[in-house]
PDB file of C-alpha atoms in Angstrom:
ATOM      1  CA  UNK Q1366      -4.681   6.679   7.027  1.00  0.00           C
ATOM      2  CA  UNK Q1367      -8.013   6.251   4.661  1.00  0.00           C
ATOM      3  CA  UNK Q1368      -7.008   3.539   3.388  1.00  0.00           C
ATOM      4  CA  UNK Q1369      -4.932   1.695   6.423  1.00  0.00           C
ATOM      5  CA  UNK Q1370      -7.771  -1.102   7.037  1.00  0.00           C
ATOM      6  CA  UNK Q1371      -8.450  -2.089   3.850  1.00  0.00           C
ATOM      7  CA  UNK Q1372      -4.276  -2.421   3.391  1.00  0.00           C
ATOM      8  CA  UNK Q1373      -4.411  -4.228   6.921  1.00  0.00           C
ATOM      9  CA  UNK Q1374      -7.370  -6.234   5.742  1.00  0.00           C
ATOM     10  CA  UNK Q1375      -5.743  -7.134   2.214  1.00  0.00           C
ATOM     11  CA  UNK Q1376      -2.228  -8.030   4.018  1.00  0.00           C
ATOM     12  CA  UNK Q1377      -4.693 -10.360   7.009  1.00  0.00           C
ATOM     13  CA  UNK Q1378      -6.711 -12.216   4.068  1.00  0.00           C
ATOM     14  CA  UNK Q1379      -3.756 -13.120   2.224  1.00  0.00           C
ATOM     15  CA  UNK Q1380      -1.602 -13.710   5.289  1.00  0.00           C
ATOM     16  CA  UNK Q1381      -4.486 -16.121   6.443  1.00  0.00           C
ATOM     17  CA  UNK Q1382      -4.937 -18.454   3.114  1.00  0.00           C
ATOM     18  CA  UNK Q1383      -0.749 -18.493   3.005  1.00  0.00           C
ATOM     19  CA  UNK Q1384      -0.242 -22.225   3.119  1.00  0.00           C
ATOM     20  CA  UNK Q1385       1.297 -23.369   6.682  1.00  0.00           C
ATOM     21  CA  UNK Q1386       2.683 -26.190   6.086  1.00  0.00           C
ATOM     22  CA  UNK Q1387       5.573 -23.815   4.910  1.00  0.00           C
ATOM     23  CA  UNK Q1388       5.734 -22.150   8.548  1.00  0.00           C
ATOM     24  CA  UNK Q1389       5.950 -25.279  10.129  1.00  0.00           C
ATOM     25  CA  UNK Q1390       8.505 -26.460   8.612  1.00  0.00           C
ATOM     26  CA  UNK Q1391      10.510 -23.966   8.385  1.00  0.00           C
ATOM     27  CA  UNK Q1392       9.452 -24.293  12.238  1.00  0.00           C
ATOM     28  CA  UNK Q1393      10.740 -27.623  12.532  1.00  0.00           C
ATOM     29  CA  UNK Q1394      14.514 -26.697  10.577  1.00  0.00           C
ATOM     30  CA  UNK Q1395      14.956 -24.394  14.292  1.00  0.00           C
ATOM     31  CA  UNK Q1396      14.237 -21.554  12.030  1.00  0.00           C
ATOM     32  CA  UNK Q1397      13.386 -18.652  14.504  1.00  0.00           C
ATOM     33  CA  UNK Q1398      10.262 -15.990  13.782  1.00  0.00           C
ATOM     34  CA  UNK Q1399      12.381 -13.432  12.342  1.00  0.00           C
ATOM     35  CA  UNK Q1400      14.099 -15.563  10.198  1.00  0.00           C
ATOM     36  CA  UNK Q1401      10.767 -17.641   8.498  1.00  0.00           C
ATOM     37  CA  UNK Q1402       9.423 -13.381   8.047  1.00  0.00           C
ATOM     38  CA  UNK Q1403      12.812 -12.740   6.169  1.00  0.00           C
ATOM     39  CA  UNK Q1404      13.415 -15.860   4.277  1.00  0.00           C
ATOM     40  CA  UNK Q1405       9.748 -16.834   3.618  1.00  0.00           C
ATOM     41  CA  UNK Q1406       6.606 -14.853   4.423  1.00  0.00           C
ATOM     42  CA  UNK Q1407       8.341 -11.380   2.856  1.00  0.00           C
ATOM     43  CA  UNK Q1408       9.940 -12.685  -0.207  1.00  0.00           C
ATOM     44  CA  UNK Q1409       5.967 -14.524  -0.947  1.00  0.00           C
ATOM     45  CA  UNK Q1410       4.421 -11.191  -0.420  1.00  0.00           C
ATOM     46  CA  UNK Q1411       5.343  -9.373  -3.293  1.00  0.00           C
ATOM     47  CA  UNK Q1412       2.084  -9.763  -4.730  1.00  0.00           C
ATOM     48  CA  UNK Q1413       0.178  -8.437  -2.224  1.00  0.00           C
ATOM     49  CA  UNK Q1414       2.900  -5.535  -1.744  1.00  0.00           C
ATOM     50  CA  UNK Q1415       2.413  -4.515  -5.546  1.00  0.00           C
ATOM     51  CA  UNK Q1416      -1.323  -4.798  -4.971  1.00  0.00           C
ATOM     52  CA  UNK Q1417      -1.925  -2.412  -2.337  1.00  0.00           C
ATOM     53  CA  UNK Q1418       0.825   0.367  -3.908  1.00  0.00           C
ATOM     54  CA  UNK Q1419      -1.433   0.217  -7.129  1.00  0.00           C
ATOM     55  CA  UNK Q1420      -4.400   0.191  -5.482  1.00  0.00           C
ATOM     56  CA  UNK Q1421      -3.419   3.163  -3.239  1.00  0.00           C
ATOM     57  CA  UNK Q1422      -1.830   5.007  -6.297  1.00  0.00           C
ATOM     58  CA  UNK Q1423      -4.717   4.916  -8.184  1.00  0.00           C
ATOM     59  CA  UNK Q1424      -6.890   6.205  -4.813  1.00  0.00           C
ATOM     60  CA  UNK Q1425      -4.650   8.896  -4.102  1.00  0.00           C
ATOM     61  CA  UNK Q1426      -4.858  10.191  -7.784  1.00  0.00           C
ATOM     62  CA  UNK Q1427      -8.465   9.577  -7.890  1.00  0.00           C
ATOM     63  CA  UNK Q1428      -9.030  12.176  -4.889  1.00  0.00           C
ATOM     64  CA  UNK Q1429      -6.257  14.709  -6.759  1.00  0.00           C
ATOM     65  CA  UNK Q1430      -8.107  14.953  -9.704  1.00  0.00           C
ATOM     66  CA  UNK Q1431     -11.567  15.507  -8.150  1.00  0.00           C
ATOM     67  CA  UNK Q1432     -10.208  17.305  -6.081  1.00  0.00           C
ATOM     68  CA  UNK Q1433      -8.604  19.147  -8.830  1.00  0.00           C
ATOM     69  CA  UNK Q1434     -11.695  19.487 -11.403  1.00  0.00           C
ATOM     70  CA  UNK Q1435     -13.799  20.711  -9.063  1.00  0.00           C
ATOM     71  CA  UNK Q1436     -11.553  23.541  -7.379  1.00  0.00           C
ATOM     72  CA  UNK Q1437     -10.571  25.919 -10.111  1.00  0.00           C
ATOM     73  CA  UNK Q1438      -8.704  29.324  -9.528  1.00  0.00           C
ATOM     74  CA  UNK Q1439     -10.444  30.761  -6.337  1.00  0.00           C
ATOM     75  CA  UNK Q1440      -8.815  31.403  -2.763  1.00  0.00           C
ATOM     76  CA  UNK Q1441     -10.349  28.287  -1.926  1.00  0.00           C
ATOM     77  CA  UNK Q1442      -8.190  25.100  -2.486  1.00  0.00           C
ATOM     78  CA  UNK Q1443      -7.444  21.535  -1.505  1.00  0.00           C
ATOM     79  CA  UNK Q1444      -4.096  21.509  -0.707  1.00  0.00           C
ATOM     80  CA  UNK Q1445      -2.788  19.352  -3.162  1.00  0.00           C
ATOM     81  CA  UNK Q1446      -3.997  21.272  -6.187  1.00  0.00           C
ATOM     82  CA  UNK Q1447      -2.827  24.341  -4.751  1.00  0.00           C
ATOM     83  CA  UNK Q1448       1.039  22.539  -4.421  1.00  0.00           C
ATOM     84  CA  UNK Q1449       0.373  21.760  -7.953  1.00  0.00           C
ATOM     85  CA  UNK Q1450      -0.839  25.565  -8.981  1.00  0.00           C
ATOM     86  CA  UNK Q1451       2.218  26.407  -7.592  1.00  0.00           C
ATOM     87  CA  UNK Q1452       4.858  24.218  -8.968  1.00  0.00           C
ATOM     88  CA  UNK Q1453       3.352  24.777 -12.197  1.00  0.00           C
ATOM     89  CA  UNK Q1454       3.083  27.984 -12.382  1.00  0.00           C
ATOM     90  CA  UNK Q1455       5.872  30.128 -14.966  1.00  0.00           C
ATOM     91  CA  UNK Q1456       6.620  33.048 -15.590  1.00  0.00           C
ATOM     92  CA  UNK Q1457       6.230  33.991 -19.442  1.00  0.00           C
ATOM     93  CA  UNK Q1458       9.421  34.788 -20.102  1.00  0.00           C
TER      94      UNK Q1458
END
């Protein structure tokens, strides 16, 4: 939810700069709203999808690294660090 505003802004600016001539040409050819989205907008959205996924991955990864650097081994730690520590415990046997 934290990055929803940035993600919305990324997509909004990308679609605002999209050439309207393609959409109007599809409308003249009789394409519906969903056909325009599925056949024109969605295939051309791959760059912004990749940018958004890489941005959010980096944001989540940095949040985890910051939390694990300051958490320590006590009782009080963020949930992501606690789950990581549970998954990485070994029995030593």
